[in-house]
């Protein structure tokens, strides 16, 4: 084992001074230049507004740029994050770890197939006995509820003997995912030392999970260790682009963040291991005062939990060295935006948490970065609108060259066009250059060029991604700006299941979501062409994306478009050309479970026809805790429909409330099964 040597605080400080110092200097110099290029006849209010918006916009770009540069240097030097003790792979575990899979109306086949694949991987490490798996359900759909129980039963039969698979469902979804995890910790947390928190689409290799547990043992100061997840296993054009970008640019971003965060890193909500002792001692999340969207339970709980653990004296680590951590990305732009809406509200809630006492300064920086990741869109929009208004104002109200007071020479408004172009080029350079740094690392790390579509394929994919991202950017800017304005207006988001199916975006859906983007792009183009023609070509990258938002959203969501891109060596990643072993296991497990769980009925109908599932469900009711309040009218209607199904083979078209009422009534379910048996025996 490496000797533990805490990183020198001075070394950490120097790293942060480099990143944030260069960010500050870059922003300062660019701002000083920007002040000189603003038209000299602008009012002080206009100048102040333009300067403020420029600082916020450019500082965001500069921080991303310098963080990526240092990440690139770290990757080239192949240096591990300092301050962490690493141990040999064969080091035996003295602790126990729970794998937690919180689910909410998810596809049961995919969830349990992933868990089965991870269990098999843990078995192969020879230390599977140190792990148990928990499926923590917050599912509200009654049919999915029964489906989860059915999949748990079949998956348990296929699980390695030394790994236990547990399932429980909460009747009330208090505090959503964070409440789900807290409920586990209160009821079962004292049996385990660590917990690896997953998402419904998470996949972690056995070696990665073992390394995470070993690291927690070897670093008793560690409260959280985050393994950066990589997107895989999607085929739509939108998803393929996201996967490629994550594979090529993600490593330098992660390495850059780890460079200056060191032991004060963030937690991304999944694919991370947490010390349960630290979590239970520090992470009792507050219910924010006031109504949603700013009040109530915290949506983006992960940032807050990392900050609280850090406040409690534990360290939090982002370790880019941990490979074998996977997830799936949204298959379309609209699905991405739907998820973003929830994250936006959660991050803006952090405005209240930001001023909490005792937080580490870096934790406050995390909150500010998270908040700015969404505020940057309306700030950029305002910056564009103010610039456009100035240009239109000069057309409508031409400059006065000879004021009323007597002057010998005209007063010429000064506008530094060359300086403006230079600042624009600098901004684009700072946004795009890190992508080529990522490409360099990508090509160096992948010696087998066939796995990435050839060196030419990787290069043309980066250029294509830059162009396509430029078209996506104004659409996402408008989405996120609307999210922010909606939240500021007091409109809260509902907690919906994330779509993971690559069904493609229909024209009707694209039209409904993007018609206002299209209209804005067309109107802006016309106005600029006729009234501010000098800006036309500068605005074109933005207006084209908006005007074409409907076809862009539709085409990018199609799996056929993604397959075409792959066929022509666009956006190929090694994990697609050569599937990771754990993904192969998950795909095989999905096929097996789909076959084993295939039934002619679902939900309460299944329980009325399948004795095994009926008994299993009733047994689990006791484990899951007390039933919620049931409406008597719903139960009576459900009972009549169930009797019609049993006696007359009529489809029981239950409402959600009716079926849940049935699922919480053991007597009716037992009687229904008995009646069905008698009917079959009579036939």
XYZ file of C-alpha atoms in Angstrom:
683
model
C 0.000 0.000 0.000
C 1.167 3.515 -0.722
C 2.043 5.486 2.387
C -0.638 8.042 3.186
C 0.668 11.542 2.755
C -1.952 14.291 2.918
C -1.561 16.789 0.130
C 0.121 20.010 1.178
C -2.516 22.766 1.603
C -0.106 25.171 -0.086
C -0.057 22.927 -3.164
C -3.854 22.924 -3.286
C -3.915 26.703 -2.905
C -1.391 27.125 -5.710
C -3.515 25.021 -8.047
C -6.579 27.132 -7.354
C -4.652 30.368 -7.704
C -3.474 29.234 -11.140
C -6.943 28.326 -12.435
C -8.942 31.154 -10.904
C -6.120 33.669 -11.242
C -5.837 33.039 -14.976
C -9.631 33.154 -15.234
C -9.660 36.524 -13.456
C -6.799 37.992 -15.503
C -8.309 36.777 -18.794
C -11.692 38.234 -17.892
C -10.160 41.509 -16.718
C -8.121 42.037 -19.891
C -11.019 41.077 -22.145
C -13.343 43.400 -20.216
C -10.930 46.328 -20.509
C -10.845 45.768 -24.248
C -14.636 45.407 -24.348
C -15.032 48.791 -22.646
C -13.117 50.405 -25.495
C -15.205 48.781 -28.250
C -18.620 49.818 -26.898
C -19.899 52.743 -29.037
C -18.787 55.963 -27.409
C -22.210 57.581 -27.721
C -23.924 54.843 -25.669
C -25.609 55.933 -22.437
C -23.978 55.072 -19.125
C -26.812 52.647 -18.382
C -26.253 50.812 -21.668
C -22.505 50.688 -21.098
C -22.926 49.368 -17.557
C -25.361 46.704 -18.715
C -23.134 45.613 -21.598
C -20.052 45.441 -19.377
C -21.835 43.453 -16.663
C -23.272 40.939 -19.115
C -19.898 40.596 -20.855
C -18.079 39.881 -17.585
C -20.537 37.152 -16.603
C -20.444 35.567 -20.051
C -16.681 35.725 -20.583
C -15.742 34.620 -17.050
C -17.775 31.454 -17.560
C -15.909 30.730 -20.804
C -12.520 31.509 -19.250
C -13.042 29.175 -16.281
C -13.965 26.319 -18.620
C -10.935 27.075 -20.811
C -8.285 27.207 -18.096
C -9.696 24.234 -16.215
C -9.545 22.216 -19.456
C -5.970 23.317 -20.167
C -4.768 22.106 -16.764
C -6.778 18.919 -17.201
C -5.012 18.338 -20.515
C -1.607 18.801 -18.872
C -2.498 16.351 -16.088
C -3.595 13.723 -18.591
C -0.445 14.113 -20.667
C 1.672 13.686 -17.552
C -0.500 10.719 -16.494
C -0.577 11.964 -12.918
C -3.105 10.689 -10.404
C -5.054 13.027 -8.155
C -2.730 13.764 -5.205
C -3.700 12.973 -1.624
C -5.366 9.623 -2.380
C -3.946 6.271 -1.276
C -4.199 3.569 -3.957
C -3.921 -0.131 -3.120
C -3.232 -3.295 -5.190
C -6.209 -4.784 -7.026
C -6.060 -8.021 -5.020
C -6.337 -6.272 -1.632
C -8.974 -8.077 0.434
C -11.959 -6.100 1.743
C -12.693 -5.899 5.449
C -15.883 -3.897 4.943
C -19.321 -4.329 3.378
C -20.818 -2.237 0.590
C -24.437 -1.859 -0.501
C -25.330 -1.118 -4.115
C -28.395 1.116 -4.123
C -30.640 1.291 -7.185
C -33.382 3.907 -6.627
C -36.114 3.517 -9.274
C -39.200 5.494 -10.208
C -41.506 3.941 -12.833
C -38.511 2.671 -14.813
C -38.327 -0.252 -17.240
C -37.828 -3.172 -14.867
C -36.152 -5.406 -17.437
C -33.337 -2.918 -18.076
C -32.855 -2.093 -14.389
C -32.611 -5.694 -13.188
C -30.524 -6.765 -16.191
C -27.936 -4.109 -15.312
C -27.916 -5.239 -11.686
C -27.478 -8.868 -12.702
C -24.544 -7.917 -14.940
C -22.914 -5.951 -12.098
C -23.437 -8.847 -9.680
C -21.729 -11.251 -12.089
C -18.832 -8.809 -12.416
C -18.490 -8.585 -8.632
C -18.472 -12.375 -8.424
C -15.575 -12.475 -10.884
C -13.484 -10.245 -8.595
C -13.603 -12.980 -5.957
C -14.975 -10.540 -3.375
C -18.664 -10.563 -4.233
C -19.529 -11.605 -0.664
C -18.695 -8.056 0.459
C -21.630 -6.634 -1.522
C -25.415 -6.650 -1.381
C -27.816 -5.023 -3.841
C -30.937 -3.026 -2.948
C -33.654 -1.946 -5.360
C -35.319 1.030 -3.666
C -38.583 1.670 -5.452
C -40.543 4.912 -5.437
C -42.707 3.642 -8.287
C -46.250 5.022 -8.445
C -47.492 3.117 -11.498
C -49.257 -0.012 -10.127
C -48.452 -2.143 -13.159
C -44.758 -1.233 -12.964
C -44.884 -1.991 -9.225
C -45.987 -5.595 -9.859
C -43.533 -5.819 -12.762
C -40.691 -4.890 -10.403
C -41.695 -7.668 -7.995
C -41.842 -10.154 -10.869
C -38.376 -9.125 -12.108
C -36.947 -9.223 -8.589
C -38.090 -12.837 -8.216
C -36.590 -13.973 -11.527
C -33.379 -11.975 -11.099
C -32.845 -13.352 -7.600
C -32.846 -16.883 -9.055
C -30.059 -15.879 -11.464
C -27.942 -13.939 -8.953
C -24.594 -15.257 -7.689
C -25.196 -17.094 -4.416
C -22.925 -14.847 -2.342
C -24.708 -11.589 -3.301
C -28.126 -10.784 -1.863
C -30.701 -8.874 -3.907
C -33.295 -6.978 -1.866
C -36.369 -5.051 -2.974
C -38.650 -2.639 -1.172
C -41.204 -0.076 -2.311
C -42.164 3.075 -0.422
C -45.833 3.988 -0.254
C -44.962 7.682 -0.074
C -42.213 9.279 -2.182
C -41.094 11.756 0.475
C -38.163 13.901 -0.746
C -37.866 11.787 -3.921
C -34.448 10.184 -4.499
C -32.736 11.813 -1.511
C -35.553 10.638 0.758
C -35.314 7.180 -0.768
C -31.599 6.966 0.085
C -32.198 8.411 3.549
C -34.885 5.785 4.206
C -32.375 3.041 3.342
C -29.754 4.528 5.650
C -32.167 4.759 8.581
C -33.468 1.191 8.194
C -30.445 -0.765 6.941
C -27.450 1.607 6.861
C -25.830 0.329 10.068
C -25.237 -3.047 8.392
C -22.893 -1.561 5.791
C -19.826 0.643 5.729
C -20.312 2.149 2.267
C -23.012 2.545 -0.370
C -22.577 2.838 -4.117
C -25.443 4.966 -5.415
C -26.697 4.141 -8.906
C -29.164 5.502 -11.434
C -31.609 3.344 -13.377
C -29.208 3.290 -16.360
C -25.964 2.916 -14.384
C -23.397 0.232 -15.174
C -20.210 -0.213 -13.150
C -17.636 -2.902 -13.773
C -16.741 -5.238 -10.932
C -13.153 -3.970 -10.885
C -14.367 -0.384 -10.594
C -16.741 -1.132 -7.714
C -14.056 -3.147 -5.940
C -11.544 -0.308 -6.416
C -14.061 2.175 -4.986
C -14.540 0.077 -1.855
C -10.780 -0.456 -1.502
C -10.174 3.270 -1.815
C -12.719 4.043 0.891
C -11.009 1.542 3.194
C -7.539 2.904 2.448
C -8.610 6.549 2.812
C -10.519 6.831 6.094
C -10.855 10.590 5.596
C -12.871 10.111 2.370
C -16.620 10.709 2.544
C -17.401 10.484 -1.186
C -15.522 9.137 -4.187
C -17.059 9.935 -7.560
C -16.277 7.808 -10.619
C -16.953 9.935 -13.741
C -19.612 8.113 -15.794
C -19.301 7.770 -19.555
C -22.316 7.659 -21.873
C -22.767 4.487 -23.944
C -25.370 2.205 -25.532
C -27.518 4.731 -27.425
C -27.787 5.014 -31.201
C -29.832 8.104 -32.138
C -27.808 10.870 -33.755
C -28.316 13.168 -30.759
C -27.198 10.493 -28.304
C -24.281 9.468 -30.499
C -23.014 13.058 -30.578
C -23.312 13.313 -26.790
C -21.470 10.014 -26.348
C -18.674 11.103 -28.656
C -18.336 14.488 -26.972
C -18.256 12.846 -23.551
C -15.613 10.364 -24.641
C -13.364 12.926 -26.333
C -13.835 16.052 -24.211
C -15.011 14.483 -20.946
C -11.602 13.282 -19.723
C -9.934 16.704 -19.840
C -12.986 18.294 -18.200
C -12.925 15.725 -15.374
C -9.160 15.979 -15.003
C -9.399 19.782 -14.972
C -12.049 19.745 -12.257
C -10.066 17.227 -10.200
C -6.948 19.403 -10.623
C -8.312 22.341 -8.651
C -10.969 20.620 -6.550
C -8.657 17.899 -5.155
C -10.376 16.693 -1.940
C -13.179 19.247 -2.149
C -14.914 17.798 -5.168
C -18.584 17.493 -5.955
C -20.983 14.555 -6.088
C -23.014 13.916 -9.249
C -25.807 11.866 -7.684
C -24.854 8.432 -9.025
C -21.912 6.165 -9.865
C -20.267 7.221 -6.623
C -19.426 5.517 -3.335
C -20.352 7.191 -0.044
C -19.275 6.436 3.513
C -22.563 5.720 5.270
C -21.273 6.933 8.631
C -20.453 10.326 7.096
C -23.717 10.488 5.167
C -25.877 9.736 8.214
C -23.973 12.165 10.403
C -23.937 15.066 7.951
C -26.614 14.732 5.281
C -29.932 15.397 6.946
C -31.279 17.612 4.164
C -33.374 20.614 5.168
C -36.791 21.361 3.730
C -36.385 24.859 2.311
C -38.806 27.498 3.526
C -41.523 28.659 1.184
C -43.284 27.061 -1.732
C -41.751 25.403 -4.777
C -39.873 26.069 -6.992
C -37.463 27.659 -4.491
C -38.929 26.075 -1.381
C -39.740 22.523 -0.353
C -37.575 19.428 -0.717
C -34.237 19.931 -2.483
C -34.246 18.504 -6.010
C -30.518 18.590 -6.794
C -29.612 16.940 -3.514
C -26.217 15.639 -4.668
C -24.458 19.037 -4.588
C -25.871 19.721 -1.136
C -24.910 16.305 0.238
C -21.323 16.782 -0.973
C -21.199 20.220 0.664
C -22.575 18.892 3.957
C -20.148 15.974 4.036
C -17.297 18.392 3.327
C -18.573 20.692 6.095
C -18.504 17.684 8.427
C -14.753 17.333 7.912
C -14.781 14.531 5.334
C -13.173 14.821 1.918
C -14.914 14.393 -1.427
C -12.980 13.145 -4.449
C -13.544 13.147 -8.179
C -11.179 10.482 -9.530
C -10.853 10.431 -13.347
C -8.594 7.397 -12.888
C -11.654 5.266 -12.135
C -12.719 3.845 -15.474
C -15.536 1.385 -16.128
C -18.301 3.728 -14.994
C -21.146 4.009 -17.509
C -24.590 5.528 -17.992
C -26.936 6.353 -20.876
C -27.711 9.818 -22.203
C -31.125 11.135 -23.305
C -31.973 9.964 -26.848
C -33.266 13.310 -28.137
C -32.969 17.040 -27.653
C -36.454 17.238 -26.145
C -35.698 14.447 -23.655
C -32.478 16.264 -22.771
C -34.432 19.486 -22.203
C -37.050 17.742 -20.033
C -34.298 16.438 -17.755
C -32.602 19.826 -17.834
C -35.765 21.524 -16.583
C -35.663 19.493 -13.369
C -31.947 20.108 -12.916
C -32.451 23.816 -13.548
C -34.954 24.134 -10.708
C -32.749 22.080 -8.426
C -29.680 24.197 -9.135
C -31.537 27.480 -8.694
C -32.756 26.219 -5.312
C -29.107 26.292 -4.302
C -29.302 30.087 -4.162
C -30.830 29.566 -0.714
C -28.285 26.915 0.292
C -25.344 29.014 -0.910
C -25.441 31.260 2.163
C -25.584 28.414 4.698
C -23.126 28.650 7.577
C -19.958 26.614 7.778
C -19.709 25.545 4.138
C -16.264 25.123 2.618
C -15.457 27.945 0.147
C -15.039 25.423 -2.689
C -18.501 24.028 -1.916
C -19.873 27.528 -2.429
C -17.981 27.671 -5.728
C -19.707 24.417 -6.763
C -23.086 25.960 -6.031
C -22.209 29.113 -7.989
C -21.009 27.056 -10.973
C -24.195 24.974 -10.873
C -26.374 28.079 -10.697
C -24.438 29.802 -13.466
C -24.679 26.733 -15.708
C -28.339 27.719 -16.159
C -28.219 31.474 -15.607
C -25.591 31.695 -18.343
C -28.277 31.047 -20.976
C -30.550 34.003 -20.080
C -27.416 36.113 -19.557
C -26.217 35.225 -23.058
C -29.709 35.913 -24.407
C -29.810 39.312 -22.698
C -26.338 40.095 -24.019
C -27.487 39.348 -27.567
C -30.714 41.315 -27.144
C -28.956 44.381 -25.731
C -26.456 44.337 -28.595
C -29.291 43.978 -31.098
C -31.248 46.794 -29.475
C -28.208 49.079 -29.689
C -27.795 48.283 -33.390
C -31.496 48.850 -34.088
C -31.457 52.043 -32.036
C -28.684 53.447 -34.170
C -30.799 52.754 -37.264
C -33.957 54.276 -35.822
C -32.192 57.149 -34.042
C -29.093 58.059 -36.117
C -26.142 59.609 -34.266
C -26.113 63.417 -33.925
C -22.864 64.579 -35.437
C -23.418 68.301 -34.714
C -24.916 68.862 -31.272
C -26.876 72.024 -30.456
C -23.836 73.622 -28.813
C -21.472 75.218 -31.322
C -18.521 73.010 -32.342
C -16.050 73.458 -35.168
C -15.872 69.716 -35.947
C -18.557 66.980 -35.896
C -18.793 64.566 -32.951
C -18.069 61.142 -34.443
C -19.323 58.132 -32.465
C -16.399 55.742 -31.965
C -16.999 52.037 -32.575
C -14.029 49.642 -32.684
C -15.172 47.018 -35.205
C -11.767 45.298 -35.296
C -11.716 45.045 -31.510
C -15.183 43.498 -31.465
C -14.146 40.898 -34.042
C -10.995 40.150 -32.042
C -12.989 39.541 -28.858
C -15.403 37.316 -30.754
C -12.529 35.257 -32.182
C -10.940 35.014 -28.721
C -14.206 33.771 -27.204
C -14.659 31.173 -29.942
C -11.049 30.048 -29.516
C -11.514 29.548 -25.772
C -14.682 27.536 -26.391
C -13.362 25.362 -29.210
C -9.658 24.895 -28.458
C -10.242 22.559 -25.460
C -12.084 20.220 -27.828
C -8.911 19.785 -29.864
C -6.941 19.209 -26.656
C -9.415 16.445 -25.896
C -8.924 15.078 -29.414
C -5.152 14.913 -28.889
C -5.574 12.875 -25.706
C -8.216 10.712 -27.407
C -5.903 9.840 -30.298
C -2.968 9.172 -27.964
C -5.020 6.879 -25.720
C -6.571 4.846 -28.551
C -3.745 3.203 -30.440
C -6.127 0.928 -32.361
C -7.542 3.507 -34.756
C -10.112 1.041 -36.097
C -11.988 1.356 -32.800
C -12.529 5.085 -33.357
C -13.335 5.008 -37.067
C -9.761 5.857 -37.995
C -7.778 8.995 -37.210
C -9.583 10.833 -40.014
C -12.935 9.678 -38.657
C -12.134 11.113 -35.225
C -10.952 14.435 -36.661
C -13.940 14.916 -38.959
C -16.241 13.927 -36.075
C -14.813 16.722 -33.916
C -15.336 19.306 -36.668
C -18.854 17.980 -37.279
C -19.626 18.068 -33.560
C -18.519 21.702 -33.402
C -20.867 22.651 -36.251
C -23.821 20.652 -34.926
C -23.285 21.932 -31.385
C -23.342 25.466 -32.769
C -26.808 24.707 -34.184
C -27.935 23.093 -30.928
C -26.619 25.952 -28.769
C -29.227 28.670 -29.492
C -32.060 26.126 -29.136
C -30.789 25.022 -25.729
C -30.219 28.683 -24.824
C -33.903 29.373 -25.441
C -34.989 26.232 -23.581
C -32.883 27.072 -20.534
C -33.831 30.749 -20.593
C -37.497 29.752 -20.536
C -36.808 27.354 -17.660
C -35.180 30.122 -15.628
C -37.951 32.621 -16.353
C -40.611 30.007 -15.487
C -38.903 29.242 -12.178
C -38.539 32.932 -11.333
C -42.265 33.260 -12.081
C -42.981 30.562 -9.487
C -43.735 27.609 -11.771
C -42.474 24.354 -10.237
C -41.585 21.211 -12.159
C -43.258 17.845 -11.649
C -41.191 14.702 -11.053
C -41.586 12.579 -14.162
C -39.917 9.399 -15.341
C -37.063 9.995 -17.770
C -37.625 8.636 -21.270
C -34.862 6.218 -22.252
C -36.388 4.742 -25.433
C -35.109 5.738 -28.864
C -38.525 6.085 -30.478
C -37.700 9.365 -32.233
C -39.403 12.741 -32.010
C -42.599 13.066 -34.051
C -43.337 16.141 -36.143
C -46.268 17.029 -33.864
C -44.061 16.922 -30.769
C -41.231 18.831 -32.445
C -43.667 21.455 -33.741
C -45.229 21.909 -30.299
C -41.874 22.256 -28.560
C -39.992 24.298 -31.154
C -42.506 26.460 -33.015
C -41.705 29.458 -30.842
C -37.959 28.900 -31.481
C -38.633 28.824 -35.230
C -40.797 31.942 -35.125
C -38.194 33.841 -33.099
C -35.441 32.845 -35.541
C -37.469 33.965 -38.580
C -38.535 37.279 -37.030
C -34.997 38.066 -35.853
C -33.551 37.261 -39.279
C -36.026 39.559 -41.050
C -35.529 42.409 -38.582
C -31.747 42.182 -38.719
C -31.702 41.943 -42.535
C -33.738 45.104 -42.991
C -32.778 47.192 -39.973
C -29.312 46.075 -38.812
C -27.782 44.498 -41.896
C -24.234 44.699 -40.532
C -25.217 42.153 -37.875
C -26.856 39.712 -40.280
C -23.854 37.418 -40.810
C -22.859 37.618 -37.157
C -26.339 36.559 -36.043
C -26.692 33.821 -38.665
C -25.212 30.967 -36.558
C -27.872 31.731 -33.947
C -30.828 32.425 -36.217
C -30.191 29.393 -38.469
C -30.259 27.046 -35.475
C -33.528 28.572 -34.281
C -35.190 28.604 -37.707
C -34.285 24.947 -38.307
C -35.044 23.804 -34.750
C -37.953 21.541 -35.772
C -36.064 19.458 -38.382
C -32.879 19.521 -36.263
C -34.753 18.133 -33.268
C -36.502 15.474 -35.358
C -33.543 14.269 -37.409
C -31.156 14.170 -34.454
C -33.624 11.973 -32.523
C -33.745 9.273 -35.205
C -31.833 6.062 -34.683
C -31.551 5.728 -38.480
C -29.667 9.025 -38.636
C -27.310 7.778 -35.945
C -26.756 4.480 -37.759
C -25.997 6.397 -40.976
C -23.431 8.510 -39.125
C -21.773 5.400 -37.695
C -21.674 3.764 -41.123
C -19.706 6.762 -42.407
C -17.348 6.789 -39.392
C -18.885 9.768 -37.622
C -19.023 9.841 -33.803
C -17.584 6.346 -33.296
C -16.315 5.520 -29.796
C -14.305 2.408 -28.838
C -17.072 1.186 -26.494
C -19.370 0.926 -29.498
C -16.920 -0.755 -31.838
C -15.939 -3.194 -29.074
C -18.692 -3.518 -26.483
C -17.455 -3.522 -22.859
C -17.853 -6.948 -21.295
C -20.294 -5.645 -18.699
C -22.537 -4.192 -21.411
C -22.516 -7.533 -23.215
C -23.599 -9.188 -19.964
C -26.350 -6.610 -19.449
C -27.700 -7.127 -22.980
C -27.707 -10.913 -22.506
C -29.367 -10.594 -19.095
C -32.033 -8.342 -20.579
C -32.908 -10.978 -23.163
C -33.096 -13.699 -20.501
C -35.246 -11.642 -18.143
C -37.559 -10.530 -20.943
C -38.227 -14.168 -21.731
C -38.609 -15.307 -18.106
C -40.940 -12.464 -17.101
C -43.199 -12.593 -20.146
C -46.810 -12.947 -18.944
C -50.212 -12.435 -20.620
C -51.388 -10.148 -17.799
C -50.045 -7.214 -15.798
C -50.691 -5.608 -12.432
C -53.683 -6.815 -10.427
C -54.764 -9.075 -13.304
C -51.454 -10.937 -13.023
C -51.903 -11.365 -9.265
C -55.382 -12.791 -9.843
C -54.038 -15.449 -12.232
C -50.581 -16.291 -10.859
C -50.401 -17.911 -7.417
C -46.644 -17.367 -7.044
C -46.880 -13.659 -7.804
C -49.962 -13.314 -5.608
C -48.186 -14.818 -2.591
C -44.999 -12.859 -3.292
C -46.860 -9.563 -3.510
C -48.759 -10.162 -0.270
C -45.552 -11.123 1.511
C -43.841 -7.948 0.314
C -46.715 -5.744 1.473
C -45.674 -6.464 5.058
C -42.052 -5.543 4.301
C -42.930 -2.333 2.483
C -44.716 -0.849 5.464
C -48.196 0.503 6.137
C -50.566 1.187 3.264
C -51.474 4.747 2.331
C -55.020 6.021 2.755
C -57.302 4.251 0.279
C -60.455 5.799 -1.157
C -63.340 3.394 -0.495
C -65.035 4.332 -3.762
C -61.881 3.486 -5.744
C -61.646 0.111 -4.025
C -65.289 -0.733 -4.725
C -64.978 0.159 -8.419
C -61.764 -1.814 -8.697
C -63.340 -4.869 -7.081
C -66.234 -4.836 -9.569
C -63.803 -4.586 -12.527
C -61.688 -7.400 -11.120
C -64.752 -9.634 -10.714
C -65.751 -8.932 -14.325
C -62.237 -9.901 -15.404
C -62.400 -13.179 -13.464
C -65.960 -14.173 -14.297
C -66.391 -12.798 -17.808
C -62.795 -12.326 -19.062
C -63.461 -8.609 -19.532
C -60.396 -6.381 -19.592
C -60.087 -4.642 -16.236
C -59.485 -1.056 -17.259
C -58.409 0.175 -13.824
C -57.534 3.748 -13.080
C -54.220 4.206 -11.291
C -55.974 4.891 -7.974
C -58.274 1.880 -8.327
C -55.458 -0.545 -9.041
C -53.313 0.738 -6.188
C -56.296 0.299 -3.859
C -56.535 -3.328 -5.001
C -52.814 -3.965 -4.584
C -53.035 -2.898 -0.943
C -55.976 -5.228 -0.173
C -54.763 -8.781 0.611
C -58.255 -10.227 1.115
C -59.570 -9.188 -2.303
C -56.393 -10.418 -4.024
C -56.572 -13.800 -2.256
C -60.258 -14.183 -3.057
C -59.654 -13.231 -6.686
C -56.981 -15.900 -7.078
C -59.237 -18.521 -5.474
C -62.164 -17.539 -7.714
C -59.993 -17.767 -10.799
C -58.782 -21.214 -9.798
C -62.337 -22.427 -9.218
C -63.368 -21.066 -12.592
C -60.523 -22.871 -14.322
C -61.274 -26.121 -12.472
C -64.937 -25.819 -13.440
C -63.989 -25.535 -17.087
